[in-house]
mmCIF file of C-alpha atoms in Angstrom:
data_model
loop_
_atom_site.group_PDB
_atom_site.id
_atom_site.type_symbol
_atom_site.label_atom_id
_atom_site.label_comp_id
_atom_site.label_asym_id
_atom_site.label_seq_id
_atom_site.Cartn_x
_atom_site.Cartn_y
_atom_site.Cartn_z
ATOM 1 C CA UNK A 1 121.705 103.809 81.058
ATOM 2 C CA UNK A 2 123.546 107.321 80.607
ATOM 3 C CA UNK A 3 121.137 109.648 79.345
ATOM 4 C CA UNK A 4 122.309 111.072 75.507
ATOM 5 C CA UNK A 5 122.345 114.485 74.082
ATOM 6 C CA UNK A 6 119.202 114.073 72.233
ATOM 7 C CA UNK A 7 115.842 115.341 73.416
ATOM 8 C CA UNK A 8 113.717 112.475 75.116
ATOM 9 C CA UNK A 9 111.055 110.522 72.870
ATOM 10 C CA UNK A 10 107.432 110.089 74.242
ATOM 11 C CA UNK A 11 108.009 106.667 75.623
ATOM 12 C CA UNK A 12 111.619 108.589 77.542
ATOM 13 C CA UNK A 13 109.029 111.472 78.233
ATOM 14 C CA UNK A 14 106.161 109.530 80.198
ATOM 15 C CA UNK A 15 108.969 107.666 82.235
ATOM 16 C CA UNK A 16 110.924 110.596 82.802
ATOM 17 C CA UNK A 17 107.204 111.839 84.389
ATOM 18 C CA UNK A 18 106.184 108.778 86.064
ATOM 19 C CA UNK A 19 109.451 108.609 87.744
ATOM 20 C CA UNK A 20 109.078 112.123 88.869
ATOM 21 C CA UNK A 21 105.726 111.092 90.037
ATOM 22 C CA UNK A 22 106.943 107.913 92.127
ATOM 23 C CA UNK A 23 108.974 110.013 93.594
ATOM 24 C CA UNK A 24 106.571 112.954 94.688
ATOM 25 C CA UNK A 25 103.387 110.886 95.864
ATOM 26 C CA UNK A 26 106.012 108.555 97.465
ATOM 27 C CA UNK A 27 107.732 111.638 99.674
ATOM 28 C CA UNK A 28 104.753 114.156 99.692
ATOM 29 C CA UNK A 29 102.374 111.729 99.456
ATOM 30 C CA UNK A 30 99.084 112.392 97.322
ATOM 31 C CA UNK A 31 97.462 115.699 98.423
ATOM 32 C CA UNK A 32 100.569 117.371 98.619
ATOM 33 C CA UNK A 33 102.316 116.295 95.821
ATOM 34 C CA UNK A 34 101.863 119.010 92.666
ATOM 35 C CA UNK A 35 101.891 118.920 88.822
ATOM 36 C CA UNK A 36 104.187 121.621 88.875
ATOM 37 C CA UNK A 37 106.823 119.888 91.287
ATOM 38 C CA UNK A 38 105.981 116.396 89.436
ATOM 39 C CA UNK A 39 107.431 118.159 85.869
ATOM 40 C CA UNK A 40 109.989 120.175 87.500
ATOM 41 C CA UNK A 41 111.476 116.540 88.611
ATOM 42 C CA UNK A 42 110.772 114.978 84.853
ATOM 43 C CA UNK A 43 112.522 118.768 83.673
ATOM 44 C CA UNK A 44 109.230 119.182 81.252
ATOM 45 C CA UNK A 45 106.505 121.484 81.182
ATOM 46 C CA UNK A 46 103.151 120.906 83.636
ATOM 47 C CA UNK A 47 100.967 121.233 80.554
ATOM 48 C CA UNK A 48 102.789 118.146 79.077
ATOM 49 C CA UNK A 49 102.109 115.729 82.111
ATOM 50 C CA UNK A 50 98.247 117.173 81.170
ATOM 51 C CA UNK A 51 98.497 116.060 77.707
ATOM 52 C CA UNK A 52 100.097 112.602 78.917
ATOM 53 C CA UNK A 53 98.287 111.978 82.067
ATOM 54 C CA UNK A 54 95.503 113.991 82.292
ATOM 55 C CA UNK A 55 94.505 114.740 86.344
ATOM 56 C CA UNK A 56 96.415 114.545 89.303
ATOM 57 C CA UNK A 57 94.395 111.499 90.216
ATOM 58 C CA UNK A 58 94.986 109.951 86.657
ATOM 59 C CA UNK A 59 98.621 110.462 87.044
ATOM 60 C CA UNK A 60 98.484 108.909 90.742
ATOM 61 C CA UNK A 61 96.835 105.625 88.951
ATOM 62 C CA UNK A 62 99.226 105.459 85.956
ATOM 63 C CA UNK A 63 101.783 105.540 88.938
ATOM 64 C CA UNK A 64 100.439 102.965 91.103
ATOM 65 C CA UNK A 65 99.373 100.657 88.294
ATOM 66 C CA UNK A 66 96.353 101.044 89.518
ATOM 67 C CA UNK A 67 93.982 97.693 88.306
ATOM 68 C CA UNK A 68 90.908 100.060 87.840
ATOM 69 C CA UNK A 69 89.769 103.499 88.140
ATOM 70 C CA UNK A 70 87.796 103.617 91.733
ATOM 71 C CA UNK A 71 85.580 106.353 90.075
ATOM 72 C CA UNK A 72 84.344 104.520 87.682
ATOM 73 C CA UNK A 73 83.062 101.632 90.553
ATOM 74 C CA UNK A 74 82.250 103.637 92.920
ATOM 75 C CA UNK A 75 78.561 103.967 91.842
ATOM 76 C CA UNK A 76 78.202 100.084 92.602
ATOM 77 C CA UNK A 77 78.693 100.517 96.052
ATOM 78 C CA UNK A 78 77.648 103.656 96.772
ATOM 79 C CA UNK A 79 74.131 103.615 94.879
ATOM 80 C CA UNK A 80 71.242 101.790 96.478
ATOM 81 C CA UNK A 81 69.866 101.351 100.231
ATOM 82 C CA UNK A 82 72.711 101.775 103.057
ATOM 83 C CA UNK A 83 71.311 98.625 104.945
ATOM 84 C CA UNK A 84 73.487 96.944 101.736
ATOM 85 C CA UNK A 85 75.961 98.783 100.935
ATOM 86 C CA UNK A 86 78.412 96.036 102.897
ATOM 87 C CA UNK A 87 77.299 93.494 100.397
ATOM 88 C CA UNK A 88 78.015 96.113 97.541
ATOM 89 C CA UNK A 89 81.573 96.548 98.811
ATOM 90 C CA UNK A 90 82.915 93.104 99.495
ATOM 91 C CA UNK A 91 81.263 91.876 95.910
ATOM 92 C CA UNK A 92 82.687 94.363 93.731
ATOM 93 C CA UNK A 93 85.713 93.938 95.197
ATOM 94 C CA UNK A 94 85.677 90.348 94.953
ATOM 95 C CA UNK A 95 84.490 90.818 91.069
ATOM 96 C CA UNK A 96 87.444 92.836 91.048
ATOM 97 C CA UNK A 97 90.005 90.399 92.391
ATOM 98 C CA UNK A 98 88.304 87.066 90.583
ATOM 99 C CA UNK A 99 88.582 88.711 87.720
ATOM 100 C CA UNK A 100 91.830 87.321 85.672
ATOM 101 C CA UNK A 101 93.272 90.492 84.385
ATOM 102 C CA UNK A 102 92.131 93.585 87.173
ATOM 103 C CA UNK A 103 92.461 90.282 89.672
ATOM 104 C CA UNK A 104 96.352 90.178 88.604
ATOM 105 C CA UNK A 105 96.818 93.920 88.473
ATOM 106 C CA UNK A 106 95.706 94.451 91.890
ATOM 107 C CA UNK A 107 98.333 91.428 92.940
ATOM 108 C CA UNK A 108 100.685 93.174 91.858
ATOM 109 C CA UNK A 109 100.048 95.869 93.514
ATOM 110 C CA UNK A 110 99.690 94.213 96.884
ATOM 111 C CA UNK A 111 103.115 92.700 96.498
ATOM 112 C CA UNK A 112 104.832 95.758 94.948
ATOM 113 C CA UNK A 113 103.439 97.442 98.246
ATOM 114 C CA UNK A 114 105.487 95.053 100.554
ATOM 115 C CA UNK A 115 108.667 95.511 98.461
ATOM 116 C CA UNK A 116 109.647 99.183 100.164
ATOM 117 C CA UNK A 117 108.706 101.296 102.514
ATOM 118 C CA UNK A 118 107.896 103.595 99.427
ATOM 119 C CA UNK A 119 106.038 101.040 98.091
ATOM 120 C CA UNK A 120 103.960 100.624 101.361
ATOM 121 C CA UNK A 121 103.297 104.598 101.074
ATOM 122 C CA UNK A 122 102.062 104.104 97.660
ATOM 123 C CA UNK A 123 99.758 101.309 98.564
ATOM 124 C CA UNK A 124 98.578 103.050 101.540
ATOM 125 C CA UNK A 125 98.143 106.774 99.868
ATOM 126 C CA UNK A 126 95.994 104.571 96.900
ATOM 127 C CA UNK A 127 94.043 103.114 99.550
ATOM 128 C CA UNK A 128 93.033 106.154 101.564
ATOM 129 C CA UNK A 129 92.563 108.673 98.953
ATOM 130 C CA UNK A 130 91.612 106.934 95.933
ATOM 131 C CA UNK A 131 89.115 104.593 97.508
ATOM 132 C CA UNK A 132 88.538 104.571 101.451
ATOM 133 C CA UNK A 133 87.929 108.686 101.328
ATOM 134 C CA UNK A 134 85.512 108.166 98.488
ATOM 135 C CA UNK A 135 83.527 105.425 100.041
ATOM 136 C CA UNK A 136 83.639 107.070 103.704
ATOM 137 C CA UNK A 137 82.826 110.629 102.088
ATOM 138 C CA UNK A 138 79.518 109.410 101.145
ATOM 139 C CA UNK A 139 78.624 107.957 103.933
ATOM 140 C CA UNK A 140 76.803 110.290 107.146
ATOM 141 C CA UNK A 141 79.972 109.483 109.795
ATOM 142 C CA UNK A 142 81.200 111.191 112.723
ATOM 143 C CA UNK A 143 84.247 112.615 111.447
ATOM 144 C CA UNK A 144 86.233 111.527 114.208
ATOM 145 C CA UNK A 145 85.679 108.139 113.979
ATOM 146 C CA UNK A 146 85.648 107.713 109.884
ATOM 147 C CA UNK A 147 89.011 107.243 109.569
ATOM 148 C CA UNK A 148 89.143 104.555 112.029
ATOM 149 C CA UNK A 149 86.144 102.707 110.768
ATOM 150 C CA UNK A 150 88.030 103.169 107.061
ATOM 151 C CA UNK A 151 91.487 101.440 108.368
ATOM 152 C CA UNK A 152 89.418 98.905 109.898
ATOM 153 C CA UNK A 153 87.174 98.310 106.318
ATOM 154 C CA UNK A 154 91.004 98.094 105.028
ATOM 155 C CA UNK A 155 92.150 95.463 107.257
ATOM 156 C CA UNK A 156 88.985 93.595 106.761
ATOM 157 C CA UNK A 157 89.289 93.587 102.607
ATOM 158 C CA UNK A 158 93.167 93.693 102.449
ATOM 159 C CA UNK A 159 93.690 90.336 104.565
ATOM 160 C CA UNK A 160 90.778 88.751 102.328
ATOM 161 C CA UNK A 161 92.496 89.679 99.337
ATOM 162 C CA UNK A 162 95.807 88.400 101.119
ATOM 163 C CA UNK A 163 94.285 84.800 102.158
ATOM 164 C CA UNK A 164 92.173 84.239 98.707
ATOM 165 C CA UNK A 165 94.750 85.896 96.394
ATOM 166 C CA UNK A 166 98.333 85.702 97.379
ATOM 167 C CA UNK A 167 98.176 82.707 99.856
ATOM 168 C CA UNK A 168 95.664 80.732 98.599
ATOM 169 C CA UNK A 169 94.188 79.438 101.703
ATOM 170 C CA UNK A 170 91.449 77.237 101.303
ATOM 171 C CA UNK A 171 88.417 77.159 101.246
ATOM 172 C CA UNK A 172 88.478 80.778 101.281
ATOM 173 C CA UNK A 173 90.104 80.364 98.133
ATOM 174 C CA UNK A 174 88.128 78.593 96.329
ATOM 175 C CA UNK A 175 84.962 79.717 97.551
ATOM 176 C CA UNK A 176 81.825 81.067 96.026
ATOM 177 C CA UNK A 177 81.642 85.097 95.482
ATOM 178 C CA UNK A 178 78.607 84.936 97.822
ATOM 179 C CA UNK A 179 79.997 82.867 100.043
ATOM 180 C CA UNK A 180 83.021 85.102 100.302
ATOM 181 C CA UNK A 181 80.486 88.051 100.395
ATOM 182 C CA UNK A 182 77.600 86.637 103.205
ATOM 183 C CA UNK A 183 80.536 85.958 105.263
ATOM 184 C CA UNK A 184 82.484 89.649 105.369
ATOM 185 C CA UNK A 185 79.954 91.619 104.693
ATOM 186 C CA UNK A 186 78.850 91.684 108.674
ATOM 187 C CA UNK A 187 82.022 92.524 109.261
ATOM 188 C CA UNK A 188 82.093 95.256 106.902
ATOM 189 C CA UNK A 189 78.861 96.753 108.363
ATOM 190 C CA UNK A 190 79.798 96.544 111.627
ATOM 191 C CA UNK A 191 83.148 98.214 111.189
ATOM 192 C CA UNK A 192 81.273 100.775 108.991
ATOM 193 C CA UNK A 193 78.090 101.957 110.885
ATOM 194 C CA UNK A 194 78.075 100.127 114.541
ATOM 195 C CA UNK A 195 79.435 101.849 117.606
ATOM 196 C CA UNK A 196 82.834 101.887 117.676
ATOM 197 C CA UNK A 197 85.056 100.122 120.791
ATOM 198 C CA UNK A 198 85.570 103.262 123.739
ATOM 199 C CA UNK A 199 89.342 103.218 123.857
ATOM 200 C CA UNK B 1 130.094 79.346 94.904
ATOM 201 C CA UNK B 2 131.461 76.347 93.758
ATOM 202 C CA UNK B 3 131.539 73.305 96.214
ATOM 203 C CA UNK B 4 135.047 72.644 97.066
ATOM 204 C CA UNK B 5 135.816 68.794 98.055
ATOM 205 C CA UNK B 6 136.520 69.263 101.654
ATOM 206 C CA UNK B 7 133.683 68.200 103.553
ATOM 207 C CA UNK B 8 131.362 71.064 104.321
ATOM 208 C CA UNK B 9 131.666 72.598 107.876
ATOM 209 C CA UNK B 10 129.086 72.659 110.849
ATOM 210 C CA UNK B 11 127.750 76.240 108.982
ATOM 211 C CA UNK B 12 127.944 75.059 105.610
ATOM 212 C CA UNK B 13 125.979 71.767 106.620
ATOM 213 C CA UNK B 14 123.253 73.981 108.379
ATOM 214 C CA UNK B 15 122.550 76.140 105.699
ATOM 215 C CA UNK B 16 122.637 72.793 103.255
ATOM 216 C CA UNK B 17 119.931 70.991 105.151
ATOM 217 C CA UNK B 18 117.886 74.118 105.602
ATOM 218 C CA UNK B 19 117.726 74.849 101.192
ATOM 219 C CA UNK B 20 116.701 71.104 101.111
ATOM 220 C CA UNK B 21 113.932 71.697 103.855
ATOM 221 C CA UNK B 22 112.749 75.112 102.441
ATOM 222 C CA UNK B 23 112.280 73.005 98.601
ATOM 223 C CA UNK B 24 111.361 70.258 100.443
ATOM 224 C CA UNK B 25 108.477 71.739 102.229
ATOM 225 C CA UNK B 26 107.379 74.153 99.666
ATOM 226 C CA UNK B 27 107.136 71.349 97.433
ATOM 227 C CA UNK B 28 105.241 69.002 99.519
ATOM 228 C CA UNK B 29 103.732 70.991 102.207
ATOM 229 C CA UNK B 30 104.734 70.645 105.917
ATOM 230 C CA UNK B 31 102.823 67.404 106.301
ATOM 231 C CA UNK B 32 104.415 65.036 103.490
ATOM 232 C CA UNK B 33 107.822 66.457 103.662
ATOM 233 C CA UNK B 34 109.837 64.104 105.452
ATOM 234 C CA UNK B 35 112.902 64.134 107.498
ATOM 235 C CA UNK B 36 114.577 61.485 105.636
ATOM 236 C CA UNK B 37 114.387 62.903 102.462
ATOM 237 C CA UNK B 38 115.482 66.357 103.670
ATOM 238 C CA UNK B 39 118.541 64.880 104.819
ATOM 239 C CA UNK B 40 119.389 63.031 101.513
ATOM 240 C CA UNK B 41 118.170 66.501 99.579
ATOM 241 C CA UNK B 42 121.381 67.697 101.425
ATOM 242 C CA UNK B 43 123.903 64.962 101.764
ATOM 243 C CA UNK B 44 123.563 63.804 105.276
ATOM 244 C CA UNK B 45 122.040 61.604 107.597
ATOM 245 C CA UNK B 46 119.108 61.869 109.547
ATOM 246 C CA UNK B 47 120.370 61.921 112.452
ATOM 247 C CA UNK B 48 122.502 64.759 112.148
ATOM 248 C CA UNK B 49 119.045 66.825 111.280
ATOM 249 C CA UNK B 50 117.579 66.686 114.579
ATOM 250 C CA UNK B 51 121.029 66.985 115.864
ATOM 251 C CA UNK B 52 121.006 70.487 114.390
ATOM 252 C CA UNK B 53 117.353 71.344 114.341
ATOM 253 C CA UNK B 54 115.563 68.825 116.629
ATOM 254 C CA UNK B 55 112.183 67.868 115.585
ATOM 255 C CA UNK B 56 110.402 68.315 112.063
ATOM 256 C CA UNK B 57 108.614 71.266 113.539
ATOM 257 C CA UNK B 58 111.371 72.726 114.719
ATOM 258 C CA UNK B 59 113.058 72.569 111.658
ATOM 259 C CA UNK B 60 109.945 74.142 109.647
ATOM 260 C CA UNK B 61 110.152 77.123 112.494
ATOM 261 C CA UNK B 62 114.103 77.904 111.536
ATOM 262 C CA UNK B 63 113.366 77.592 108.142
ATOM 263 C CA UNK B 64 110.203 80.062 107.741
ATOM 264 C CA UNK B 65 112.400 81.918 110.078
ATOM 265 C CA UNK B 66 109.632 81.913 112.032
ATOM 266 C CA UNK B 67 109.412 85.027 114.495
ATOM 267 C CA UNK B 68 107.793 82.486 117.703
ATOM 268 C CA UNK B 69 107.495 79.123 118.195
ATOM 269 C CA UNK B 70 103.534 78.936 118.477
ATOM 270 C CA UNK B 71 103.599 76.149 121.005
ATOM 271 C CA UNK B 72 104.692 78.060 123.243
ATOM 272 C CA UNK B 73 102.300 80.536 123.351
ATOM 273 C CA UNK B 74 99.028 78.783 122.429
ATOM 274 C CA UNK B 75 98.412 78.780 126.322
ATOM 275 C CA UNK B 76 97.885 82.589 126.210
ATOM 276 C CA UNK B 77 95.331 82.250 123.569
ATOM 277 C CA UNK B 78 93.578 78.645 124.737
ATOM 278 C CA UNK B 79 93.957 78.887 128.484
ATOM 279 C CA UNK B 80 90.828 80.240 129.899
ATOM 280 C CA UNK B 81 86.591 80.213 128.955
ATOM 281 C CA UNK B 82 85.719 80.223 125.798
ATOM 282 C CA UNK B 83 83.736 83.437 125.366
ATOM 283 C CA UNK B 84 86.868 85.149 126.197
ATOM 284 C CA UNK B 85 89.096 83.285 123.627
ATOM 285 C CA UNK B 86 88.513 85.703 120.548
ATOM 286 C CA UNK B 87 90.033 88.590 122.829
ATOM 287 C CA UNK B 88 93.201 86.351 123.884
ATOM 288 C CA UNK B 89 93.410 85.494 120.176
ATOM 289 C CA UNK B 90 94.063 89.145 118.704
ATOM 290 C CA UNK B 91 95.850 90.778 121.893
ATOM 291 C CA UNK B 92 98.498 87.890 121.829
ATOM 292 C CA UNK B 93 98.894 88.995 118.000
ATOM 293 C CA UNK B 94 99.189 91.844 119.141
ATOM 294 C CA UNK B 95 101.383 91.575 121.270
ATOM 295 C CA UNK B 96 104.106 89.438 119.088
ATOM 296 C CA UNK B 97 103.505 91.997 116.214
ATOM 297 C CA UNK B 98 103.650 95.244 118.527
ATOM 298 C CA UNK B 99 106.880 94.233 120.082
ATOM 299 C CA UNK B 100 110.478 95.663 118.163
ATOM 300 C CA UNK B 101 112.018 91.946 117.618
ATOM 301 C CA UNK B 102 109.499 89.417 116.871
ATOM 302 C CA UNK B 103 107.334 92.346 115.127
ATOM 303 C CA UNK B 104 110.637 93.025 113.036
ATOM 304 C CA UNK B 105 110.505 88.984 112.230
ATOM 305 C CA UNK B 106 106.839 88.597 112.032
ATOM 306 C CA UNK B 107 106.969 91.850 109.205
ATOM 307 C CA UNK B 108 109.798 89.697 107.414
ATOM 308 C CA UNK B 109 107.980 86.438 107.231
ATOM 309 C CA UNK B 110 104.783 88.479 105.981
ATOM 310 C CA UNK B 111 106.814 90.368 103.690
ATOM 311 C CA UNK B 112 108.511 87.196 102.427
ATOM 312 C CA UNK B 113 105.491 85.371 101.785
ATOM 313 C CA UNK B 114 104.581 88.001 98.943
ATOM 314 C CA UNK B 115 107.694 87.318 96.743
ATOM 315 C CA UNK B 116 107.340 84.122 95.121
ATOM 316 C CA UNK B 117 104.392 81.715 95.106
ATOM 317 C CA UNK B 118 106.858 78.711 96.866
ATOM 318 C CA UNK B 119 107.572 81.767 99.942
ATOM 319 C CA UNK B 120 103.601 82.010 99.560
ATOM 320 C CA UNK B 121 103.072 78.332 100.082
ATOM 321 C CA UNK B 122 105.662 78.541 103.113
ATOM 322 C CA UNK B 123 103.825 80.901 104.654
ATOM 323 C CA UNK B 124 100.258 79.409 104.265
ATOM 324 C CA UNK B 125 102.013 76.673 105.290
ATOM 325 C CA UNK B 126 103.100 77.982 108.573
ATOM 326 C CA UNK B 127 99.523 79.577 109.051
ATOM 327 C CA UNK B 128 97.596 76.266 108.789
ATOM 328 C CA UNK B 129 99.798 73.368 110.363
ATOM 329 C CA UNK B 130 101.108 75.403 113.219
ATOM 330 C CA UNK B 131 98.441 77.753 113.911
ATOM 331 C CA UNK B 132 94.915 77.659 112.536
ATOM 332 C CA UNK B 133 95.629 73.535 113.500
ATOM 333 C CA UNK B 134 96.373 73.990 116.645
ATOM 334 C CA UNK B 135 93.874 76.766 117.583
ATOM 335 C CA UNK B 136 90.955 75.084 115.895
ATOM 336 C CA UNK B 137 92.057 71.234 117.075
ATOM 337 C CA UNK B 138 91.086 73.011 120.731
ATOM 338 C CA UNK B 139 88.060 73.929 119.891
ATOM 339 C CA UNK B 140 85.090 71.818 119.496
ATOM 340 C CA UNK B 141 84.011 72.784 116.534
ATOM 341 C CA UNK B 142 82.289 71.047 113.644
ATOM 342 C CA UNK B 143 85.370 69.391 111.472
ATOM 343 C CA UNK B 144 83.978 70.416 108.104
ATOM 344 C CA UNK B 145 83.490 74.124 109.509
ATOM 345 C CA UNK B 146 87.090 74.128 110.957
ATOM 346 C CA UNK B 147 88.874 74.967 107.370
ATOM 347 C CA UNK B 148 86.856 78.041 106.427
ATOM 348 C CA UNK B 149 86.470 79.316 110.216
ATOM 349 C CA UNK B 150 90.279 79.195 110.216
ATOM 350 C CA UNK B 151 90.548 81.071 106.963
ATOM 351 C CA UNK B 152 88.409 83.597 108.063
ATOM 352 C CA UNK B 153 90.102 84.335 111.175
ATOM 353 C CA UNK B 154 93.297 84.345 109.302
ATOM 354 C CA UNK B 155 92.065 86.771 106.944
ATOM 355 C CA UNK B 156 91.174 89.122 109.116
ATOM 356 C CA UNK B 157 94.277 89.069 111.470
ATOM 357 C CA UNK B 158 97.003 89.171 108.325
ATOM 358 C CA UNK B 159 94.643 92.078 107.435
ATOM 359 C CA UNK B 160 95.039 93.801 110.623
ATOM 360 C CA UNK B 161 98.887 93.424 110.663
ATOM 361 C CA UNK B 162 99.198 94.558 106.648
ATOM 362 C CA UNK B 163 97.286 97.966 107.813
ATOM 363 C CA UNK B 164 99.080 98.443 110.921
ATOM 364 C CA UNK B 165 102.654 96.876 111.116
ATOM 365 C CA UNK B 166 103.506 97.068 107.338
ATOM 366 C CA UNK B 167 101.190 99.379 105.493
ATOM 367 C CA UNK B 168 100.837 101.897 108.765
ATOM 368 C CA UNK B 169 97.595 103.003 108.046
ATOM 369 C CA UNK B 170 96.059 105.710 110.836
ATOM 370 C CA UNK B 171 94.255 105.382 113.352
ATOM 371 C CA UNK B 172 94.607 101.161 113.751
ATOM 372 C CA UNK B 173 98.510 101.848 113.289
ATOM 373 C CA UNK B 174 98.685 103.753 115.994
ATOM 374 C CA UNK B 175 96.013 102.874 118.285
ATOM 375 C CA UNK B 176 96.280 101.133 121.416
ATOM 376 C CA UNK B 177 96.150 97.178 121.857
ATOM 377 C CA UNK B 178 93.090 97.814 123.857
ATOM 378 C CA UNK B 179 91.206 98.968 120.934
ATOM 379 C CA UNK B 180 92.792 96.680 118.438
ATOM 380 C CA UNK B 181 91.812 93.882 120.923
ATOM 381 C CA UNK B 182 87.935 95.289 120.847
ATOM 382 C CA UNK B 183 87.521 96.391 117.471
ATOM 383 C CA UNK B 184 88.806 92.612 116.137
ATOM 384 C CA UNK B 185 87.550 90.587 119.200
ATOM 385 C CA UNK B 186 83.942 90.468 118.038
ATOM 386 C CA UNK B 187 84.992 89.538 114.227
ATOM 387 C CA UNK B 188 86.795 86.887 115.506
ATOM 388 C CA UNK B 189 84.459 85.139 117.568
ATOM 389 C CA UNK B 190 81.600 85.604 114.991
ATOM 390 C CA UNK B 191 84.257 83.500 112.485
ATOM 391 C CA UNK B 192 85.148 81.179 114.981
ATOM 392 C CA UNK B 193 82.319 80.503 116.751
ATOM 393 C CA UNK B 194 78.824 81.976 115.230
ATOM 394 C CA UNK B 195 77.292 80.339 112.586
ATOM 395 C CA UNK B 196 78.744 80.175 109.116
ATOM 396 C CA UNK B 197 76.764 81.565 106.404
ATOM 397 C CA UNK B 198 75.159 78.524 104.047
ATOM 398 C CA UNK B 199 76.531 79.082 100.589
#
């Protein structure tokens, strides 16, 4: 559509911003991407994508479509006893998934992150700093080795999601939540707090 | 386009028989999709199907596109004692995905199978009857484990190639196959061959 003479309305305004946005986390990707560039691009003022979107990170999730807020769950997995914190993670996220409406949000987002290679950016900046550097913050890891153990976490939960939510495999499907759960979480733990493979 | 009346060239009959096998077996699956009625679904006999494509397999292959024909390389992965079959397993996937064409191909087919629920089905599809099948049909393993040890392993290798071949999430993006190989190895053999947890 040709843009008119007339100043944008809200509904112009927040798409003018979230297209900015896109385009920002998608080149810079998250930590580098600014308020200040993000309106420059949307030709507004930083203090309106405040008003409208609140945080950086708030912005990144409008962006994303985000299917929840990975603050807000973070305290089920993080709070109790380390010895089941694997558990914690692979049932919230299942809760998450089986859940009609997040469960379809976060299928879109899969897909949408297979579409593009900025797509795949998106998907892949969402994962890292909205949830893996939360989780793997909180955790007492060797630096060195906590981002391997997080892409490995990723694979782990990613192909799950892949094989009970997009493909539909039985019976992984269509099997219990702590079915699902007693038979990652090892896998989790492992990948989370054993000795890693010597390359 | 329009059909035109002249009988449909060696190209044109090809691509005819391969739209009625791609509704044909995303309709009924791999197994009760026939031959016969793929050839009537596009106007010709047969004969002139496995003329073109050869067997129904091979015909499933070209129409998945598939990026390998998994006969031919199940010796890799079953060839050999059992305790090392888990480590076979993921560096032959590794190997298909790692290399520039059948990676390209195997990204495609992944990337495919996230559009639309009947390029979903295709995929699972290809997964179970001419992988999982044929993997787990070598193994002696108790039949009513077989399905979820399959989707396990399945789960966690279309993980591992969403993180590193099409989301290209560091380090397990750019690692080496050795570590891939000994990071996964152990996950895979506790699917495939430890005990499954009792829901």
């Amino acid at each position: 559509m040709a843009r008119t003479g007339r100043r944008p309305g809200n509904q112009d305004t927040r798409e003018a911003i979230l297209r900015s946005a896109r385009d920002a986390f998608a080149d810079r990707g998250f930590d580098n991407a600014s308020i200040r560039q993000i309106a420059t691009g949307a030709g507004v003022d930083p203090a309106l994508v405040h008003h409208y979107f609140g945080t950086k990170e708030q912005l990144f999730l409008a962006t994303v479509e985000a299917p929840f807020d990975p603050v807000s769950l973070l305290p089920q997995v993080l709070d109790g006893d380390l010895e089941e914190l694997p558990n914690r993670l692979v049932s919230t996220f299942v809760r998450i998934w089986d859940d009609p409406v997040t469960g379809a949000a976060a299928v879109a987002l899969l897909r949408s992150g297979l579409q593009h290679d900025w797509s795949a950016r998106m998907l892949r900046e969402f994962l890292t700093t909205q949830i893996l550097r939360r989780v793997l913050g909180q955790l007492d890891l060797d630096p060195a080795e906590a981002p391997m153990r997080g892409s490995l976490v990723a694979a782990q939960m990613i192909g799950m999601a892949m094989i009970r939510y997009v493909l539909k495999l039985e019976p992984l499907a269509g099997a219990a939540p702590e079915v699902v759960v007693a038979s990652l979480a090892p896998t989790i733990r492992r990948y989370l707090l054993d000795p890693l493979p010597v390359p």
